[in-house]
Amino acid sequence: MVKVRLSELVERFGGQLMGDPNIELFGIAPLISAQASHITFLSNSKLRSQAEQTQAAALILSASDNALLADMAYRGARVVTSNPYAYFARVAQFFLDQSTLPVKPGIHPSASVDPSANIASTATIGPHVTIEADVLVADRCVIDAGSFIGRGAVVGADTHFFANVTFHAACEIGQRGIIHSGAVIGSDGFGFANEGGVWIKIPQTGRVVIGNDVDIGANTSIDRGALEDTVIEDGVKLDNQIQIGHNCHIGAHTAMAGCVGVAGSAKIGKYCTFGGAAMVLGHLTIADHVHISSASMVSRSILEAGQYTGFYPLAKNAEWEKSAAIVRNLGVMREKIRSLEKIIKSFVK
Amino acid sequence: MVKVRLSELVERFGGQLMGDPNIELFGIAPLISAQASHITFLSNSKLRSQAEQTQAAALILSASDNALLADMAYRGARVVTSNPYAYFARVAQFFLDQSTLPVKPGIHPSASVDPSANIASTATIGPHVTIEADVLVADRCVIDAGSFIGRGAVVGADTHFFANVTFHAACEIGQRGIIHSGAVIGSDGFGFANEGGVWIKIPQTGRVVIGNDVDIGANTSIDRGALEDTVIEDGVKLDNQIQIGHNCHIGAHTAMAGCVGVAGSAKIGKYCTFGGAAMVLGHLTIADHVHISSASMVSRSILEAGQYTGFYPLAKNAEWEKSAAIVRNLGVMREKIRSLEKIIKSFVK
Amino acid sequence: MVKVRLSELVERFGGQLMGDPNIELFGIAPLISAQASHITFLSNSKLRSQAEQTQAAALILSASDNALLADMAYRGARVVTSNPYAYFARVAQFFLDQSTLPVKPGIHPSASVDPSANIASTATIGPHVTIEADVLVADRCVIDAGSFIGRGAVVGADTHFFANVTFHAACEIGQRGIIHSGAVIGSDGFGFANEGGVWIKIPQTGRVVIGNDVDIGANTSIDRGALEDTVIEDGVKLDNQIQIGHNCHIGAHTAMAGCVGVAGSAKIGKYCTFGGAAMVLGHLTIADHVHISSASMVSRSILEAGQYTGFYPLAKNAEWEKSAAIVRNLGVMREKIRSLEKIIKSFVK
């Protein structure tokens, strides 16, 4: 465990320090479980009462919460910042870096690396990795065990592939990327011409081109483009079990939760969010700052920012049976109302 | 093919034997396809007429079915038991064990095993497996080709990883577990702080802790906890293509069918079942003995046992177009009814 | 880049050539981006105006579009064919084959191949591949890095496994198949008997049997049968992230888009299509030529060909909140209408 002075953290990450700058800290923990050697954070104002009772030596909080809690029992140090949750993220990463064992650069003897591949001397290539011809792996990359990088692919500096990633030929990822285990980047898009009922494969000759600071979750797959490229812009965050079809374009800083599916050629804006298992049909356009709720199906383009939802509300099974039966026959209900309206109209006139 | 006397099966698995104990059996088969050397089972009373005509030498059935079928044409032996389907499962496993080739313990020469790892001498480590430092693999484990076990992970006795499993650092699984190919255990949870539209990664330093007798399906992923652990209790059965978010807690003997998604920090009770593609939002609580139907979205906590459902009923496309258009405008329909009620009220008074 | 005369293409793929047969072509491109050395195609009549302005040296189109465009500005050669999109697929594959580097047959020294396996001398086995006993890999197969083929499995001629495929014991695939990375074929089906709340595993001893010309997407999983086989007939095309349960039977030339789930023992006809994330319950029968829309849940057998749909329409979140609340209480609305009908009836009579 590495000790860090509070003043060092504030020098590094900013914020206004109130209290003893010489407090020594070992780590970060939630309000309730934090001990005397921890720094903690209040990012959700509903937890203010927990903040009053935390055992932590230092507390990260917003100016407004700091004002509201001016008189509270808590007597430790405070770090006032505009975004306590982001501050927490950075401090947590800092402590993690202190305790993480250094990775030894070099190529594991069991890896299979084509002589034409260009592997930075600061990169780490794990056991049973396969790297084909003309691949570029830049500085400080870590490619874990069993991963595959196809011919001519490019991996930007400081990018990390966890074990058993598949990154196909000619695809590119920028700097500081993370690809989790089981992810497949650059598989063929699902493109077929139908001739008398039989499917004829359309070759998929585009690439997947991924920007900087992109995270891709476990067992997620992103198809290569058909004639052009599939594009994932900077800062996109994809969770696990996601499917991105060929020729999609996902704008910068958009985030998708697990099990989302995006069909081919969809164009998705920047700063969007998608709840888990949301689905997007092919060839749609989605504007910037659109937020799709979980389990919702996007079947038309969305050109206006906002939150959109579409899932059937859960109910006890017996109640659902009833409501679903009516939904199936809503046309009948509408007709009844119309005929009632007609009758009443004849009365009223 | 190994021959087994019926009396041996009954000694081993219980039940009341009626008929010749010396019948020799080669295997178990369904009612219709069973031959004279087979034992068969009647677990679904709707198939009673098939039982009357089965060619099997022996029939596993319940006391009630046995009474109803007292006079049937079938003249083979009978094994009466309270749960014929469970009896079938055990007998099928017994025959499979007889015919399965023994696995040779030892570490394949192509495997990459850190010297500090503790591998039981009775365990089997397949080709191209990677095992990092300080891992514990207990007695009689089988780790198939291409699997990865990260630093400090613990694998309990008699656990089987099929080919190409990824089991990340510090995670634990108990005894008699099965993890199918492509599964990823211990990938980072999807945790980010948003700062001016940009996502800042929150380190995921918890583990995945899995109990005894847990099965995990192909290409399923379970994220490690953020600050605390993701927990899967004893006897949980997860099918393929499932996503379990960070910090989830799944109670003992809960079963989930394929394509289920559970968002982070959900607390799910014991003895629950989830139909295929059911989805659970984050931070919800689900009581014991809750059953969620397929393709249903759980958007609120469920504190009462029972069966819950929520999916849009399928219809011919033209009918769906009509009902979906009305669903979109149900508010209008409600207003019409209200105004009809008002008019009628004015008439009636 | 390989040059090909237009006459050579027409000799190979048919169609009626109008214009200079000696034009030399380097590749195929969309109407808009095609250059003077390209052939292009008009498969969607809405793009006729693009065809008028294309720079391509040759244009593939239908007889009807050719008639409508008889007088257009475009002065290049034309190839008239009944199915321009299928013609495009074949020409694109032809150009791709010209530029693809030849694969060198042979077994990579890092592969682990059981001596009893029968590997065709024309097959290519990549790095870190594992092939168990008694496997058959037929002529011209390509098995990419990290893939696993279990004991006794059969891989037909000209079949390609991309990197990190898992193909389990005793399973079979026919000729000209493609399996993408991360796919798992032959994992255990999800079969358990429940005994007092505890799940007892039912051994899964069937196989997966796959016909000719089948494509299987990245991270898709297909379970082996319980007692009998899971069957995928000729020409089936499965996209990524699909789950096929044990004992399913999928008819010839059926295509499924990404994230589809099919529960166990479903029998699906020929020439069907499934939109992304469609779900099918177990033990159902679906006729030939059935088309299921995306995100739709099939909860009953479908015995009549046609298009079927069932998903909740997307709306702005506030509107959805309103409509979902009414859907939950549709029974109340129905009662109100009934009582209005009664009152009015009493007036009218």
CSV table of C-alpha atoms in Angstrom, one decimal, chain A:
chain,number,residue,atom,x,y,z
A,1,MET,CA,0.0,0.0,0.0
A,2,VAL,CA,1.3,3.4,-1.0
A,3,LYS,CA,0.7,6.4,1.1
A,4,VAL,CA,-0.1,9.7,-0.6
A,5,ARG,CA,-0.5,13.1,1.1
A,6,LEU,CA,-3.8,14.9,0.4
A,7,SER,CA,-1.9,17.9,-0.8
A,8,GLU,CA,-0.3,15.8,-3.6
A,9,LEU,CA,-3.7,14.7,-4.8
A,10,VAL,CA,-5.0,18.2,-4.9
A,11,GLU,CA,-1.9,19.4,-6.7
A,12,ARG,CA,-2.4,16.7,-9.3
A,13,PHE,CA,-6.2,16.8,-9.8
A,14,GLY,CA,-7.2,20.3,-8.7
A,15,GLY,CA,-10.1,21.4,-6.4
A,16,GLN,CA,-10.1,23.5,-3.3
A,17,LEU,CA,-8.5,21.9,-0.2
A,18,MET,CA,-10.1,22.7,3.1
A,19,GLY,CA,-8.4,21.1,6.1
A,20,ASP,CA,-5.1,19.5,6.8
A,21,PRO,CA,-3.0,19.1,3.6
A,22,ASN,CA,-0.7,16.6,5.3
A,23,ILE,CA,-3.2,13.8,5.8
A,24,GLU,CA,-1.8,10.5,4.5
A,25,LEU,CA,-4.1,8.4,2.4
A,26,PHE,CA,-4.0,4.8,1.3
A,27,GLY,CA,-7.0,4.6,-1.0
A,28,ILE,CA,-10.5,5.6,-1.9
A,29,ALA,CA,-13.7,4.0,-0.7
A,30,PRO,CA,-17.4,4.6,-0.6
A,31,LEU,CA,-18.9,6.9,2.2
A,32,ILE,CA,-20.1,4.0,4.3
A,33,SER,CA,-17.1,1.6,4.1
A,34,ALA,CA,-14.3,4.2,4.1
A,35,GLN,CA,-11.8,3.9,7.0
A,36,ALA,CA,-9.6,6.6,8.6
A,37,SER,CA,-6.9,6.1,5.9
A,38,HIS,CA,-9.3,6.6,3.0
A,39,ILE,CA,-10.5,9.6,1.0
A,40,THR,CA,-14.2,9.3,0.0
A,41,PHE,CA,-16.6,11.2,-2.2
A,42,LEU,CA,-20.2,12.6,-2.2
A,43,SER,CA,-21.5,12.6,-5.8
A,44,ASN,CA,-25.1,11.8,-5.1
A,45,SER,CA,-26.7,14.4,-2.9
A,46,LYS,CA,-29.2,11.8,-1.6
A,47,LEU,CA,-26.3,10.3,0.4
A,48,ARG,CA,-25.6,13.5,2.4
A,49,SER,CA,-26.5,11.8,5.7
A,50,GLN,CA,-23.9,9.2,4.9
A,51,ALA,CA,-21.4,11.9,4.4
A,52,GLU,CA,-22.1,13.2,7.9
A,53,GLN,CA,-21.1,9.9,9.4
A,54,THR,CA,-18.2,8.8,7.2
A,55,GLN,CA,-15.0,7.7,8.9
A,56,ALA,CA,-12.9,8.9,5.9
A,57,ALA,CA,-10.0,11.3,6.5
A,58,ALA,CA,-11.0,13.4,3.5
A,59,LEU,CA,-14.2,14.0,1.5
A,60,ILE,CA,-14.5,15.1,-2.1
A,61,LEU,CA,-17.7,17.1,-2.6
A,62,SER,CA,-19.4,19.9,-4.7
A,63,ALA,CA,-19.5,23.5,-3.6
A,64,SER,CA,-23.3,23.3,-3.1
A,65,ASP,CA,-23.1,20.2,-0.9
A,66,ASN,CA,-20.2,21.7,1.0
A,67,ALA,CA,-22.4,24.7,1.8
A,68,LEU,CA,-25.3,22.6,2.9
A,69,LEU,CA,-23.0,20.5,5.0
A,70,ALA,CA,-21.1,23.4,6.5
A,71,ASP,CA,-22.2,22.5,10.0
A,72,MET,CA,-22.2,18.8,9.9
A,73,ALA,CA,-20.5,16.5,12.4
A,74,TYR,CA,-17.8,15.4,9.9
A,75,ARG,CA,-14.5,16.9,10.9
A,76,GLY,CA,-12.1,15.6,8.2
A,77,ALA,CA,-10.6,17.5,5.3
A,78,ARG,CA,-12.7,18.5,2.3
A,79,VAL,CA,-11.8,18.8,-1.4
A,80,VAL,CA,-14.4,21.0,-3.1
A,81,THR,CA,-14.7,20.4,-6.9
A,82,SER,CA,-17.3,21.0,-9.6
A,83,ASN,CA,-17.6,17.3,-10.5
A,84,PRO,CA,-16.9,15.0,-7.4
A,85,TYR,CA,-17.7,11.8,-9.4
A,86,ALA,CA,-15.1,12.6,-12.1
A,87,TYR,CA,-12.7,13.5,-9.3
A,88,PHE,CA,-13.3,10.1,-7.7
A,89,ALA,CA,-12.6,8.4,-11.0
A,90,ARG,CA,-9.3,10.1,-11.3
A,91,VAL,CA,-8.2,9.5,-7.7
A,92,ALA,CA,-9.3,5.8,-7.9
A,93,GLN,CA,-7.2,5.4,-11.1
A,94,PHE,CA,-4.3,7.1,-9.4
A,95,PHE,CA,-4.4,4.6,-6.4
A,96,LEU,CA,-4.8,1.7,-8.8
A,97,ASP,CA,-1.7,2.7,-10.8
A,98,GLN,CA,0.3,2.9,-7.6
A,99,SER,CA,-0.5,-0.7,-6.7
A,100,THR,CA,-0.5,-2.3,-10.2
A,101,LEU,CA,2.5,-4.4,-11.0
A,102,PRO,CA,4.5,-3.0,-13.9
A,103,VAL,CA,4.1,-4.9,-17.1
A,104,LYS,CA,7.4,-6.1,-18.6
A,105,PRO,CA,7.7,-5.0,-22.3
A,106,GLY,CA,8.7,-7.7,-24.8
A,107,ILE,CA,7.3,-10.5,-26.8
A,108,HIS,CA,6.4,-13.8,-25.0
A,109,PRO,CA,8.4,-16.7,-26.6
A,110,SER,CA,5.2,-18.6,-27.3
A,111,ALA,CA,3.7,-15.7,-29.4
A,112,SER,CA,3.6,-16.0,-33.1
A,113,VAL,CA,4.7,-12.7,-34.6
A,114,ASP,CA,5.3,-12.2,-38.4
A,115,PRO,CA,8.7,-10.8,-39.0
A,116,SER,CA,7.2,-7.9,-41.0
A,117,ALA,CA,5.1,-6.7,-38.1
A,118,ASN,CA,6.3,-3.5,-36.4
A,119,ILE,CA,6.1,-4.0,-32.7
A,120,ALA,CA,7.3,-1.1,-30.5
A,121,SER,CA,10.0,-2.1,-28.1
A,122,THR,CA,7.9,-0.7,-25.2
A,123,ALA,CA,4.9,-2.9,-26.1
A,124,THR,CA,4.1,-6.2,-24.3
A,125,ILE,CA,2.9,-9.2,-26.3
A,126,GLY,CA,1.5,-12.1,-24.2
A,127,PRO,CA,1.6,-15.9,-24.6
A,128,HIS,CA,-0.1,-17.5,-27.6
A,129,VAL,CA,-0.7,-14.2,-29.3
A,130,THR,CA,-0.8,-14.2,-33.1
A,131,ILE,CA,0.3,-11.1,-35.1
A,132,GLU,CA,0.2,-11.3,-38.8
A,133,ALA,CA,2.2,-9.5,-41.5
A,134,ASP,CA,2.6,-5.7,-41.7
A,135,VAL,CA,0.8,-5.1,-38.3
A,136,LEU,CA,1.8,-2.0,-36.4
A,137,VAL,CA,1.6,-2.1,-32.6
A,138,ALA,CA,2.6,1.2,-31.1
A,139,ASP,CA,4.4,2.3,-27.9
A,140,ARG,CA,3.3,0.8,-24.5
A,141,CYS,CA,0.5,-1.3,-26.0
A,142,VAL,CA,-0.3,-4.5,-24.0
A,143,ILE,CA,-1.7,-7.4,-26.0
A,144,ASP,CA,-2.8,-10.1,-23.7
A,145,ALA,CA,-2.7,-13.9,-24.1
A,146,GLY,CA,-4.4,-15.5,-27.0
A,147,SER,CA,-5.3,-12.4,-28.9
A,148,PHE,CA,-5.1,-12.2,-32.7
A,149,ILE,CA,-4.2,-9.2,-34.8
A,150,GLY,CA,-4.7,-9.6,-38.6
A,151,ARG,CA,-2.6,-8.6,-41.5
A,152,GLY,CA,-1.9,-4.8,-41.8
A,153,ALA,CA,-3.9,-3.8,-38.7
A,154,VAL,CA,-2.8,-0.7,-36.7
A,155,VAL,CA,-2.9,-0.5,-32.9
A,156,GLY,CA,-2.3,3.0,-31.4
A,157,ALA,CA,-0.1,3.8,-28.5
A,158,ASP,CA,-1.1,2.9,-24.9
A,159,THR,CA,-3.9,0.6,-26.2
A,160,HIS,CA,-4.7,-2.6,-24.2
A,161,PHE,CA,-6.2,-5.8,-25.6
A,162,PHE,CA,-7.3,-8.1,-22.8
A,163,ALA,CA,-6.9,-11.9,-23.4
A,164,ASN,CA,-8.6,-13.5,-26.4
A,165,VAL,CA,-9.4,-10.5,-28.4
A,166,THR,CA,-9.7,-10.8,-32.2
A,167,PHE,CA,-8.8,-7.8,-34.3
A,168,HIS,CA,-9.0,-8.5,-38.0
A,169,ALA,CA,-6.9,-7.5,-41.0
A,170,ALA,CA,-6.6,-3.8,-41.9
A,171,CYS,CA,-8.6,-2.5,-39.0
A,172,GLU,CA,-7.3,0.4,-36.9
A,173,ILE,CA,-7.7,1.6,-33.3
A,174,GLY,CA,-6.2,4.8,-31.9
A,175,GLN,CA,-4.5,5.7,-28.7
A,176,ARG,CA,-5.5,4.7,-25.1
A,177,GLY,CA,-8.1,2.2,-26.3
A,178,ILE,CA,-9.2,-0.8,-24.3
A,179,ILE,CA,-10.7,-3.9,-25.9
A,180,HIS,CA,-12.0,-6.5,-23.5
A,181,SER,CA,-11.8,-10.3,-23.9
A,182,GLY,CA,-13.8,-12.1,-26.5
A,183,ALA,CA,-14.5,-8.9,-28.5
A,184,VAL,CA,-14.3,-9.4,-32.3
A,185,ILE,CA,-13.4,-6.3,-34.4
A,186,GLY,CA,-13.6,-6.5,-38.2
A,187,SER,CA,-15.7,-9.6,-38.8
A,188,ASP,CA,-17.5,-9.7,-42.2
A,189,GLY,CA,-20.6,-7.6,-42.4
A,190,PHE,CA,-23.9,-9.5,-43.0
A,191,GLY,CA,-24.3,-8.8,-46.7
A,192,PHE,CA,-26.0,-11.1,-49.1
A,193,ALA,CA,-27.8,-10.8,-52.4
A,194,ASN,CA,-30.8,-13.1,-52.8
A,195,GLU,CA,-31.2,-15.0,-56.0
A,196,GLY,CA,-34.2,-17.3,-56.2
A,197,GLY,CA,-34.2,-17.8,-52.4
A,198,VAL,CA,-30.4,-18.6,-52.2
A,199,TRP,CA,-28.1,-16.1,-50.6
A,200,ILE,CA,-24.9,-15.0,-52.4
A,201,LYS,CA,-22.2,-13.5,-50.2
A,202,ILE,CA,-21.2,-9.9,-50.9
A,203,PRO,CA,-17.5,-9.5,-50.0
A,204,GLN,CA,-16.9,-7.2,-47.1
A,205,THR,CA,-13.8,-5.2,-48.1
A,206,GLY,CA,-14.1,-2.1,-45.9
A,207,ARG,CA,-12.4,-1.8,-42.5
A,208,VAL,CA,-13.2,-0.9,-38.9
A,209,VAL,CA,-11.6,2.4,-38.0
A,210,ILE,CA,-11.7,3.3,-34.3
A,211,GLY,CA,-10.6,6.6,-32.8
A,212,ASN,CA,-8.7,7.5,-29.6
A,213,ASP,CA,-9.9,6.7,-26.0
A,214,VAL,CA,-12.5,4.1,-27.1
A,215,ASP,CA,-13.5,1.2,-24.8
A,216,ILE,CA,-15.0,-2.0,-26.2
A,217,GLY,CA,-16.6,-4.5,-23.9
A,218,ALA,CA,-16.3,-8.3,-23.6
A,219,ASN,CA,-17.8,-10.4,-26.4
A,220,THR,CA,-18.8,-7.3,-28.4
A,221,SER,CA,-18.5,-7.5,-32.2
A,222,ILE,CA,-18.1,-4.8,-34.7
A,223,ASP,CA,-18.3,-5.7,-38.4
A,224,ARG,CA,-16.1,-4.3,-41.1
A,225,GLY,CA,-17.7,-2.2,-43.8
A,226,ALA,CA,-18.8,-3.7,-47.1
A,227,LEU,CA,-17.3,-1.3,-49.6
A,228,GLU,CA,-16.5,1.6,-47.2
A,229,ASP,CA,-15.5,1.6,-43.5
A,230,THR,CA,-17.3,1.2,-40.2
A,231,VAL,CA,-16.3,4.2,-38.1
A,232,ILE,CA,-16.2,4.5,-34.3
A,233,GLU,CA,-15.2,8.1,-33.3
A,234,ASP,CA,-13.1,9.2,-30.3
A,235,GLY,CA,-14.3,8.6,-26.8
A,236,VAL,CA,-17.0,6.1,-27.6
A,237,LYS,CA,-17.7,3.6,-24.9
A,238,LEU,CA,-19.3,0.2,-25.7
A,239,ASP,CA,-20.2,-2.3,-23.0
A,240,ASN,CA,-20.3,-6.1,-23.4
A,241,GLN,CA,-22.3,-8.2,-25.8
A,242,ILE,CA,-22.9,-5.4,-28.3
A,243,GLN,CA,-23.3,-5.9,-32.1
A,244,ILE,CA,-22.4,-3.1,-34.5
A,245,GLY,CA,-23.2,-3.8,-38.1
A,246,HIS,CA,-21.2,-3.0,-41.2
A,247,ASN,CA,-20.9,0.6,-42.3
A,248,CYS,CA,-22.2,2.1,-39.1
A,249,HIS,CA,-20.8,5.4,-37.9
A,250,ILE,CA,-20.9,6.2,-34.2
A,251,GLY,CA,-20.2,9.7,-33.2
A,252,ALA,CA,-17.7,10.8,-30.5
A,253,HIS,CA,-18.4,10.2,-26.8
A,254,THR,CA,-21.5,8.1,-27.4
A,255,ALA,CA,-22.0,5.3,-24.9
A,256,MET,CA,-23.9,2.1,-25.2
A,257,ALA,CA,-24.8,-0.3,-22.4
A,258,GLY,CA,-24.7,-4.1,-22.7
A,259,CYS,CA,-26.5,-6.1,-25.4
A,260,VAL,CA,-27.3,-3.2,-27.7
A,261,GLY,CA,-27.6,-4.0,-31.4
A,262,VAL,CA,-27.1,-1.6,-34.2
A,263,ALA,CA,-27.9,-2.8,-37.7
A,264,GLY,CA,-25.9,-1.9,-40.7
A,265,SER,CA,-25.3,1.6,-42.1
A,266,ALA,CA,-26.9,3.4,-39.1
A,267,LYS,CA,-25.4,6.8,-38.5
A,268,ILE,CA,-25.4,7.7,-34.8
A,269,GLY,CA,-24.6,11.2,-33.5
A,270,LYS,CA,-22.2,12.4,-30.8
A,271,TYR,CA,-22.9,12.4,-27.0
A,272,CYS,CA,-25.8,9.9,-27.3
A,273,THR,CA,-26.5,7.1,-24.8
A,274,PHE,CA,-28.2,3.8,-25.3
A,275,GLY,CA,-29.6,1.7,-22.5
A,276,GLY,CA,-29.0,-2.0,-22.4
A,277,ALA,CA,-30.5,-4.1,-25.2
A,278,ALA,CA,-31.7,-1.1,-27.2
A,279,MET,CA,-31.9,-1.9,-30.9
A,280,VAL,CA,-31.4,0.3,-33.9
A,281,LEU,CA,-32.6,-0.6,-37.4
A,282,GLY,CA,-30.3,-0.3,-40.4
A,283,HIS,CA,-29.8,2.9,-42.5
A,284,LEU,CA,-31.2,5.2,-39.8
A,285,THR,CA,-29.9,8.5,-38.7
A,286,ILE,CA,-29.8,9.5,-35.0
A,287,ALA,CA,-29.0,13.1,-34.1
A,288,ASP,CA,-26.5,14.2,-31.4
A,289,HIS,CA,-27.6,14.1,-27.8
A,290,VAL,CA,-30.3,11.4,-28.3
A,291,HIS,CA,-30.8,9.1,-25.4
A,292,ILE,CA,-32.5,5.7,-26.0
A,293,SER,CA,-33.9,3.8,-23.0
A,294,SER,CA,-33.1,0.2,-22.3
A,295,ALA,CA,-34.9,-2.5,-24.3
A,296,SER,CA,-36.3,0.1,-26.8
A,297,MET,CA,-36.5,-0.5,-30.5
A,298,VAL,CA,-35.5,2.4,-32.8
A,299,SER,CA,-37.3,1.8,-36.1
A,300,ARG,CA,-37.2,5.4,-37.5
A,301,SER,CA,-34.5,8.1,-37.7
A,302,ILE,CA,-34.5,10.5,-34.8
A,303,LEU,CA,-33.5,14.0,-35.7
A,304,GLU,CA,-34.3,15.8,-32.5
A,305,ALA,CA,-32.3,15.4,-29.2
A,306,GLY,CA,-34.1,14.0,-26.2
A,307,GLN,CA,-35.0,10.8,-24.4
A,308,TYR,CA,-36.9,8.1,-26.3
A,309,THR,CA,-38.5,4.9,-25.0
A,310,GLY,CA,-40.5,2.0,-26.3
A,311,PHE,CA,-40.9,-1.1,-24.2
A,312,TYR,CA,-43.9,-3.0,-23.0
A,313,PRO,CA,-44.5,-2.4,-19.3
A,314,LEU,CA,-43.9,-5.4,-17.0
A,315,ALA,CA,-46.9,-6.8,-15.1
A,316,LYS,CA,-47.9,-9.9,-13.2
A,317,ASN,CA,-48.4,-12.5,-15.9
A,318,ALA,CA,-52.2,-12.7,-15.5
A,319,GLU,CA,-52.5,-8.9,-15.9
A,320,TRP,CA,-50.2,-9.0,-18.9
A,321,GLU,CA,-52.3,-11.7,-20.5
A,322,LYS,CA,-55.3,-9.4,-20.2
A,323,SER,CA,-53.6,-6.2,-21.5
A,324,ALA,CA,-51.8,-8.0,-24.3
A,325,ALA,CA,-55.1,-9.5,-25.5
A,326,ILE,CA,-56.6,-6.0,-25.7
A,327,VAL,CA,-53.6,-4.6,-27.4
A,328,ARG,CA,-54.0,-7.3,-30.1
A,329,ASN,CA,-57.5,-6.0,-30.7
A,330,LEU,CA,-57.2,-2.3,-30.2
A,331,GLY,CA,-58.8,-1.7,-33.6
A,332,VAL,CA,-62.0,-3.2,-32.2
A,333,MET,CA,-61.9,-0.9,-29.2
A,334,ARG,CA,-61.4,2.1,-31.5
A,335,GLU,CA,-64.4,1.1,-33.6
A,336,LYS,CA,-66.6,0.8,-30.5
A,337,ILE,CA,-65.7,4.3,-29.4
A,338,ARG,CA,-66.4,5.6,-32.9
A,339,SER,CA,-69.8,4.1,-33.0
A,340,LEU,CA,-70.6,5.4,-29.5
A,341,GLU,CA,-69.5,8.9,-30.7
A,342,LYS,CA,-71.9,8.6,-33.7
A,343,ILE,CA,-74.9,7.6,-31.6
A,344,ILE,CA,-74.2,10.3,-29.1
A,345,LYS,CA,-73.8,12.9,-31.9
A,346,SER,CA,-77.3,11.9,-33.2
A,347,PHE,CA,-78.7,12.5,-29.7
A,348,VAL,CA,-77.0,15.8,-29.2
A,349,LYS,CA,-78.0,17.5,-32.4
